[in-house]
CSV table of C-alpha atoms and ligand atoms in Angstrom, one decimal:
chain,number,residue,atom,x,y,z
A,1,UNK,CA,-30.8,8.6,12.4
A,2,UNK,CA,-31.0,5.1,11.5
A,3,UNK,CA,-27.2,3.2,11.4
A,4,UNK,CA,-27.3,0.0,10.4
A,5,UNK,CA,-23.1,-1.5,10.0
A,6,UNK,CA,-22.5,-4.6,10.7
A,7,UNK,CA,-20.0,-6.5,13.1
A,8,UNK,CA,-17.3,-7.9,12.2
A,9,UNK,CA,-14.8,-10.7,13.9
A,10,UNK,CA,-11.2,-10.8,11.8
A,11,UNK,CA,-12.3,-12.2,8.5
A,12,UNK,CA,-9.1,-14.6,8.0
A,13,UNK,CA,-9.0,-16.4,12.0
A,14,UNK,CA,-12.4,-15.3,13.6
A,15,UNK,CA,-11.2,-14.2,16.3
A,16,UNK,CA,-13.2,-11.1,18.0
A,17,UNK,CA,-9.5,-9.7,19.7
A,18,UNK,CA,-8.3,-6.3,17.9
A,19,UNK,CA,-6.4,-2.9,18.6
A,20,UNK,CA,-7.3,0.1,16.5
A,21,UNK,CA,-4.9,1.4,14.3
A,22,UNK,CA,-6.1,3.7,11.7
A,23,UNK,CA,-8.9,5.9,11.6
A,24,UNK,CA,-10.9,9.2,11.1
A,25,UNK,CA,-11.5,12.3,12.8
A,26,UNK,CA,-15.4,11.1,12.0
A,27,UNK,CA,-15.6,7.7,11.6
A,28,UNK,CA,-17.5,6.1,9.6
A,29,UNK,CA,-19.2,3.9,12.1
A,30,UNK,CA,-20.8,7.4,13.3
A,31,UNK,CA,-21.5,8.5,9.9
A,32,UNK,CA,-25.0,8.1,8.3
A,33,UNK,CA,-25.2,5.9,5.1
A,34,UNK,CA,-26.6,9.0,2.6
A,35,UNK,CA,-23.2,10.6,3.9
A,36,UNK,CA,-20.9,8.0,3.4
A,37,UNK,CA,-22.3,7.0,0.0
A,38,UNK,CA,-21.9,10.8,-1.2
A,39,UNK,CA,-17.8,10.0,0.2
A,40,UNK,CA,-17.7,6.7,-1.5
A,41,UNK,CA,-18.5,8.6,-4.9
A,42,UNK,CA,-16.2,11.0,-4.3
A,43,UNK,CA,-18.4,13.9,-3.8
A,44,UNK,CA,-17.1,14.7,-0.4
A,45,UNK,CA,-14.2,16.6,0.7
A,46,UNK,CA,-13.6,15.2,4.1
A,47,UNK,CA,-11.6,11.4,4.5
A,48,UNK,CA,-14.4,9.4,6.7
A,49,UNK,CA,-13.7,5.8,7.2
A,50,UNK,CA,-14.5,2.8,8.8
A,51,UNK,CA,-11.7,2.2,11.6
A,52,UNK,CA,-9.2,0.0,10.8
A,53,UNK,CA,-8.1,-2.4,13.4
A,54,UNK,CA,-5.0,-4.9,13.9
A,55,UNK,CA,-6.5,-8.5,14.8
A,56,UNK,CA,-3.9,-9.3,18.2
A,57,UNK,CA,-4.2,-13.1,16.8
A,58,UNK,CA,-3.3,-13.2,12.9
A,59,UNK,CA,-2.7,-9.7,12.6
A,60,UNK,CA,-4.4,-9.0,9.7
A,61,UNK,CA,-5.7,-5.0,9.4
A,62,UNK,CA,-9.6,-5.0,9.2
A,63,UNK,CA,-12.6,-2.7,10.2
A,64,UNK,CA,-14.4,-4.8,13.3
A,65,UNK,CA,-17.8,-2.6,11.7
A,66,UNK,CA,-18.5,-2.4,8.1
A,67,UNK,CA,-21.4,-2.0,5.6
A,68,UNK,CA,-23.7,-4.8,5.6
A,69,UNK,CA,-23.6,-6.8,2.2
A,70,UNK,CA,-27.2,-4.3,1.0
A,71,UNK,CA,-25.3,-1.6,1.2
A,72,UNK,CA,-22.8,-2.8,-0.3
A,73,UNK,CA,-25.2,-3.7,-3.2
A,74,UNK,CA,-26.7,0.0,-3.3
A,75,UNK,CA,-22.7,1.3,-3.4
A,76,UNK,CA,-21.1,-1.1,-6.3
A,77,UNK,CA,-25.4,-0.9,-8.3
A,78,UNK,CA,-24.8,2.9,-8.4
A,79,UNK,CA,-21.2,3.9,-8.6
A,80,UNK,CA,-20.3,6.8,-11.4
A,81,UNK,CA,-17.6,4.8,-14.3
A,82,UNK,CA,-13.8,5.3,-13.2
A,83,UNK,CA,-12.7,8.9,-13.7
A,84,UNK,CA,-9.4,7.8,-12.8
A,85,UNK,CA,-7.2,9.6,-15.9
A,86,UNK,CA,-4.3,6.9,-16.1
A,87,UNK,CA,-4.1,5.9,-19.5
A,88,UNK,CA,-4.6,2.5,-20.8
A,89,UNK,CA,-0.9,2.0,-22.0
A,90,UNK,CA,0.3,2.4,-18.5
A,91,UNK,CA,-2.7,0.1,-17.3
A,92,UNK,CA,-1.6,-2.4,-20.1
A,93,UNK,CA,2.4,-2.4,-18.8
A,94,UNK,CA,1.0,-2.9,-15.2
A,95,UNK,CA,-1.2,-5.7,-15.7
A,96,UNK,CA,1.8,-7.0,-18.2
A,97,UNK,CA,4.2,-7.0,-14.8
A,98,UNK,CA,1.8,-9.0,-13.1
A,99,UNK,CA,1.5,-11.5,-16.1
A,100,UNK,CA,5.2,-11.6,-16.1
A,101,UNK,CA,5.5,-12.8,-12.4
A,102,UNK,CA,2.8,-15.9,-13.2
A,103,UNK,CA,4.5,-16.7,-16.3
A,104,UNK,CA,7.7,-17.4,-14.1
A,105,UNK,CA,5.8,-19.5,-12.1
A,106,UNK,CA,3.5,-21.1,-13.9
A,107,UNK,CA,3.3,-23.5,-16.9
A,108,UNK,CA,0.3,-21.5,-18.4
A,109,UNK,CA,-1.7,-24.1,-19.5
A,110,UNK,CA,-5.1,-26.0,-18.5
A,111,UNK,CA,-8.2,-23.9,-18.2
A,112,UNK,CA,-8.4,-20.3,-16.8
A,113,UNK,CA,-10.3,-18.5,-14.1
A,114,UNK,CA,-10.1,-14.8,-13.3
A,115,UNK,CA,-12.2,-12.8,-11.4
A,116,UNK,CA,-13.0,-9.2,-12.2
A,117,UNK,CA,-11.0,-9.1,-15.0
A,118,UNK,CA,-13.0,-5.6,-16.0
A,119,UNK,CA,-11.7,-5.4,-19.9
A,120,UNK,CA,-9.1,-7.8,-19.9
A,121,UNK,CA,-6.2,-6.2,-19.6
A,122,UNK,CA,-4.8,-9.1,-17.5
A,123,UNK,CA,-6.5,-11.9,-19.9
A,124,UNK,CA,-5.6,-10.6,-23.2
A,125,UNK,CA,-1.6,-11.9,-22.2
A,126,UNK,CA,-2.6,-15.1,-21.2
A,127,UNK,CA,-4.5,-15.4,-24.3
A,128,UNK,CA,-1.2,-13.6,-26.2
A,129,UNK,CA,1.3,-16.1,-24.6
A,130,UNK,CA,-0.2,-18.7,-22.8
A,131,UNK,CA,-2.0,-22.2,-23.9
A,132,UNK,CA,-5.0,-22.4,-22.2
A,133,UNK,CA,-8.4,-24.6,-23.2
A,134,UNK,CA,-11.0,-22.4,-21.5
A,135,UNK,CA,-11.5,-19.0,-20.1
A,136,UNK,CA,-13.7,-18.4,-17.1
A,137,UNK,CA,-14.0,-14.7,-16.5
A,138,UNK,CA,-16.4,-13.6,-13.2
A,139,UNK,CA,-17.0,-10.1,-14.0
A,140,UNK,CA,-20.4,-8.3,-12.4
A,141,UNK,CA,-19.6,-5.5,-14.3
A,142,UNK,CA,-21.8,-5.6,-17.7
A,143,UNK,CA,-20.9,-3.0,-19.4
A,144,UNK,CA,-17.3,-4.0,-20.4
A,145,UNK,CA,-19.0,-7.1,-21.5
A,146,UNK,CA,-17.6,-6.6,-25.7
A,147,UNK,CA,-14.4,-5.5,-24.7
A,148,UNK,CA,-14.1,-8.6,-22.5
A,149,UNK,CA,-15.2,-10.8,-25.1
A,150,UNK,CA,-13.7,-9.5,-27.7
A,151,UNK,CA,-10.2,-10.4,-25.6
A,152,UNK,CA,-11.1,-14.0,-25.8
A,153,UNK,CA,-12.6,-14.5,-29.2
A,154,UNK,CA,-11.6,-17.3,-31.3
A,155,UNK,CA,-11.2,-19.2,-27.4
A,156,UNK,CA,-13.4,-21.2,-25.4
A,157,UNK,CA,-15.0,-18.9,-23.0
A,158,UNK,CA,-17.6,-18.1,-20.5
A,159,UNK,CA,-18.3,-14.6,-19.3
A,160,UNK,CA,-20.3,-14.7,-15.9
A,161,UNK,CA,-21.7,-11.4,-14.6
A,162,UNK,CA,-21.6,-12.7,-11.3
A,163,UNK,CA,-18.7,-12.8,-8.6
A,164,UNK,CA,-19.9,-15.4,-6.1
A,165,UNK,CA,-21.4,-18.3,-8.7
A,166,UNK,CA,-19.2,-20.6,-9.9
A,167,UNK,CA,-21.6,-23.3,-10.4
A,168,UNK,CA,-21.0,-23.4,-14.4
A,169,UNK,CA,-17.4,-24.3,-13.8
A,170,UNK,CA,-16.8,-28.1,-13.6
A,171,UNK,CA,-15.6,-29.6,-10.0
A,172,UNK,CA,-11.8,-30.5,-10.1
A,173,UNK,CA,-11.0,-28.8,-13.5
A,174,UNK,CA,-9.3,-25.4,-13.0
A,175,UNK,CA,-5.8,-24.9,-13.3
A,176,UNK,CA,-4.9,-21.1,-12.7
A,177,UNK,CA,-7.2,-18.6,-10.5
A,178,UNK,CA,-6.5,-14.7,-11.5
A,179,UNK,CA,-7.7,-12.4,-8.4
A,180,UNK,CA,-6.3,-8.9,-9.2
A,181,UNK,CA,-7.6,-6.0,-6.5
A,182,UNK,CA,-10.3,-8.0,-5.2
A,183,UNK,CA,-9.9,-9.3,-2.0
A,184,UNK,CA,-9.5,-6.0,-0.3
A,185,UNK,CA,-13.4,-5.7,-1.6
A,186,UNK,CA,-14.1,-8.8,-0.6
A,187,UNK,CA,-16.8,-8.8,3.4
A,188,UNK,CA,-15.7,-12.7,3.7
A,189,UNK,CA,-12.1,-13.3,1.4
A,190,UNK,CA,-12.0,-16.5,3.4
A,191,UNK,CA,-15.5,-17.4,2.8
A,192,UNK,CA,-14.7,-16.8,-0.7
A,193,UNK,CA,-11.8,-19.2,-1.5
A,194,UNK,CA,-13.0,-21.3,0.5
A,195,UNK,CA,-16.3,-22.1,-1.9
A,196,UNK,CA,-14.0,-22.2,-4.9
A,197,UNK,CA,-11.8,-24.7,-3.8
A,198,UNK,CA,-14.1,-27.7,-5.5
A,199,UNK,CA,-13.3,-26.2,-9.0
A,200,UNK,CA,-9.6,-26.0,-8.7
A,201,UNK,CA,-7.6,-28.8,-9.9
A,202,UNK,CA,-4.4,-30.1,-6.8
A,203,UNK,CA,-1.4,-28.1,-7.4
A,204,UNK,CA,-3.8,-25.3,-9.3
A,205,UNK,CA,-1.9,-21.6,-8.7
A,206,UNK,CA,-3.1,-18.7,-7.6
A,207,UNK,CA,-2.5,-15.1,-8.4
A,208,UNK,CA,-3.1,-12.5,-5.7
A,209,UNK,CA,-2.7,-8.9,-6.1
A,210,UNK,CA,-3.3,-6.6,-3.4
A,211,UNK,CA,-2.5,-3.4,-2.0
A,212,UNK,CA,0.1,-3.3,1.0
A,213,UNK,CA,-0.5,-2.0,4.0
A,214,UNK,CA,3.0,-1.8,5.3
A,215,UNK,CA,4.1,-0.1,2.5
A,216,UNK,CA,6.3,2.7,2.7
A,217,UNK,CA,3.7,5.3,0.9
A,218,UNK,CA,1.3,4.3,3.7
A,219,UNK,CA,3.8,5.2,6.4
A,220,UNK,CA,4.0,8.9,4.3
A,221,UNK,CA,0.2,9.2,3.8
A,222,UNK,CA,-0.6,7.7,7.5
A,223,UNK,CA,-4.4,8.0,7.0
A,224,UNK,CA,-4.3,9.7,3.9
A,225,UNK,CA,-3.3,6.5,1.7
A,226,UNK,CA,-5.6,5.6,-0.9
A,227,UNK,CA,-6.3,2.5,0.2
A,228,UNK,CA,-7.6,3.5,3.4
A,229,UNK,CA,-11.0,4.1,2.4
A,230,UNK,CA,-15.0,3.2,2.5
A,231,UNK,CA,-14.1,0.1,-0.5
A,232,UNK,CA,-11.5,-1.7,1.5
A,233,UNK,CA,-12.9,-4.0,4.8
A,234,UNK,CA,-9.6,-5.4,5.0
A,235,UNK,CA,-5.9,-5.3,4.1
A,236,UNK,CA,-3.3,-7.2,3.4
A,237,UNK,CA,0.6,-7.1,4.0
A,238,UNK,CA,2.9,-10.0,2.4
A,239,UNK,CA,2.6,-11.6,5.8
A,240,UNK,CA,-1.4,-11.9,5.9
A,241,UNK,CA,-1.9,-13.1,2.6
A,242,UNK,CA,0.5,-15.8,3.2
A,243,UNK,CA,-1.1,-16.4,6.3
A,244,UNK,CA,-4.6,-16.2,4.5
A,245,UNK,CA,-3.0,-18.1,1.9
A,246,UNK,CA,-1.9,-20.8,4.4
A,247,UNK,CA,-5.2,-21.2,5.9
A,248,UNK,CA,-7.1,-22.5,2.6
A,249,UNK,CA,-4.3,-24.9,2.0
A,250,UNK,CA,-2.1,-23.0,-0.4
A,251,UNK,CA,1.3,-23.1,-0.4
A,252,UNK,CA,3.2,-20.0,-1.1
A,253,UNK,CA,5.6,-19.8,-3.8
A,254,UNK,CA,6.7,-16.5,-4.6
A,255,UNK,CA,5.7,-12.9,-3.3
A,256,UNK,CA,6.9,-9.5,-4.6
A,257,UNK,CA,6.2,-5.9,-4.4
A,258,UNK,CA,4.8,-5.0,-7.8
A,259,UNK,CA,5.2,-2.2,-10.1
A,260,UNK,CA,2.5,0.5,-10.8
A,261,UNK,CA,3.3,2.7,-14.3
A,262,UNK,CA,1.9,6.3,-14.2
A,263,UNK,CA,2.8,9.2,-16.6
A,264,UNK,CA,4.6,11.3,-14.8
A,265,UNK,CA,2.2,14.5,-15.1
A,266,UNK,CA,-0.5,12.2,-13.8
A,267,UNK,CA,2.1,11.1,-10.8
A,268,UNK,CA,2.7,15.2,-10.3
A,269,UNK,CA,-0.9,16.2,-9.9
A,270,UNK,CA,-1.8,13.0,-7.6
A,271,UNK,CA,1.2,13.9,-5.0
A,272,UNK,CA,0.5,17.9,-5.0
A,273,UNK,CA,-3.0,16.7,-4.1
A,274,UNK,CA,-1.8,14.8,-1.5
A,275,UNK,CA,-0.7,18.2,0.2
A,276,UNK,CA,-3.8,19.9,-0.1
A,277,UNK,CA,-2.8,21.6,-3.6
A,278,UNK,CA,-5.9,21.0,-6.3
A,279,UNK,CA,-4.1,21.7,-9.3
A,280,UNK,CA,-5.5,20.8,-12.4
A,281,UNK,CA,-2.9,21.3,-15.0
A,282,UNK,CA,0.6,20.5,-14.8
A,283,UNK,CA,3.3,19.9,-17.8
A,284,UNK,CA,3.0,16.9,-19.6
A,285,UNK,CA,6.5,15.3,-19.9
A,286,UNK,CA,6.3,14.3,-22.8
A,287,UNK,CA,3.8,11.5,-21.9
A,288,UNK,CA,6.4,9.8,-20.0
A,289,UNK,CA,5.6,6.7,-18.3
A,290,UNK,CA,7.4,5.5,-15.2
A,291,UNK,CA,7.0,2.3,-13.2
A,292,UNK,CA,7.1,3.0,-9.3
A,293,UNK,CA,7.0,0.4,-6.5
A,294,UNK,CA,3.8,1.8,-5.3
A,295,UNK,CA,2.5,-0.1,-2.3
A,296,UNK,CA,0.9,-3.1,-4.4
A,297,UNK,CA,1.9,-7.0,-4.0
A,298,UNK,CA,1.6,-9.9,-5.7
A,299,UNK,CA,1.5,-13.5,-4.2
A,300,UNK,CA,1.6,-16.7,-6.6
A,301,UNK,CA,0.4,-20.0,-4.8
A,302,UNK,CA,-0.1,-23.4,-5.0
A,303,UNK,CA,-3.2,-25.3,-4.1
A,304,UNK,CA,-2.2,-28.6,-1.9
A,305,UNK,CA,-6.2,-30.0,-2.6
B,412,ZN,ZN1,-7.2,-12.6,12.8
């Protein structure tokens, strides 16, 4: 049995200092890969994770052992397309609710980075409503590549199918940074701001969206909240990101608990899950969509250069 996870100190201060908070009957940490990448697809009935720890000096919530960045390749290179069954109109009103929050703080204007925008549903308001000169979208994911680009046609774009290069984007010349359910992904977050800084313009904002780990669903669920699972090395509360935030040289200037819209059959079938009921097929509602304060925040912040 060969079990290969890496070490990790807390990825936002270093230091080595945790307590362990959350985790698995198995752990993942015990777990061989073939199993845990039959979990990670979904294939697998039982909840294995990675323990997730407290660090005792920033207290941010982190696994101290995680895949190693090949795995990770092999895991995001093979993973089956989103089954998930919300539809895109409730996607559309979520992603407009986060657009609504930069557009309060944010003049909208200059040139535009976002990264893993997936099929725009983000972009397409910016491009809507807001004035910017260029679009710089990171996605890795190639196959929404015409759906992406057909959200910015007729404006000066760049698709990248690459994350972690940013060497096409001029030094000094971005004014607004879009990073929606990323940096729960994310090995090294720091790492990661940190070598974007150089493109970013002084007084450039930033747009976080996260899950929240001291949200009230995750005191219901305990280990059984969605977020606390094989994707997520990290997470964040409003505290940590500001913290994170603070770090990096950003300046916070407005957090919120954002909202998630769901039909409600969709909502039904997710929470009888949750207590062990597989049901399939519940009444429809009328296709009624709700929007629920559902354990996700968003942080806009300002880059002090
Ligand atoms: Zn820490």
């Amino acid at each position: 049995m060969k079990i290969d996870y890496i070490k990790r100190n807390c990825p936002i201060c270093g230091s080595k200092s945790s307590k362990e908070e959350i985790y698995s009957k198995s752990r993942a940490e015990k777990t061989e890969f073939s199993l845990l990448k039959e979990i990670w697809n979904g294939f697998f009935k039982e909840k294995i994770i990675f323990t997730y720890s407290r660090c005792n000096k920033c207290k941010t919530l982190y696994c101290p052992t995680f895949f190693s960045n090949k795995h990770l390749e092999e895991l995001y290179g093979q993973m089956p397309a989103n089954m998930d069954q919300v539809p895109l109109s409730a996607l559309k009103k979520t992603q407009k609710g986060y657009f609504d929050f930069l557009k309060k703080h944010s003049d909208l204007s200059g040139n535009f980075l976002e990264v893993g925008p997936d099929i725009g549903l983000f972009t397409e308001n910016c491009v809507k409503e807001g004035d910017y000169q260029n679009y710089w979208l990171l996605e890795p994911n190639i196959s929404v590549k015409n759906e992406l680009k057909s959200v910015v046609s007729g404006k000066e774009s760049s698709i990248i199918h690459e994350m972690f290069d940013f060497s096409k984007i001029p030094d000094n010349s971005i004014s607004t940074v879009v990073i929606i359910h990323v940096m729960d992904h994310l090995i090294d977050p720091l790492e990661y701001l940190e070598s974007m800084k150089k493109k970013l313009k002084k007084d450039a904002k930033i747009l976080i969206v996260t899950h929240d780990e001291k949200s009230i669903l995750r005191k219901i669920f305990k280990i059984k909240w969605p977020p606390f699972c094989l994707q997520h090395p990290q997470l964040f509360n409003l505290k940590t990101t500001e913290n994170f935030l603070n770090r990096l040289n950003y300046e916070i200037i407005a957090q919120d608990k954002t909202k998630n819209y769901f039909k409600i059959s969709f909502l039904l079938k997710h929470l009888l899950w949750g207590f062990g009921l597989k049901i399939n097929s519940v009444p429809n509602f009328f296709g009624i969509t709700v929007g629920l304060k559902l354990g996700n925040i968003i942080t806009v912040a300002k880059y002090n250069g």
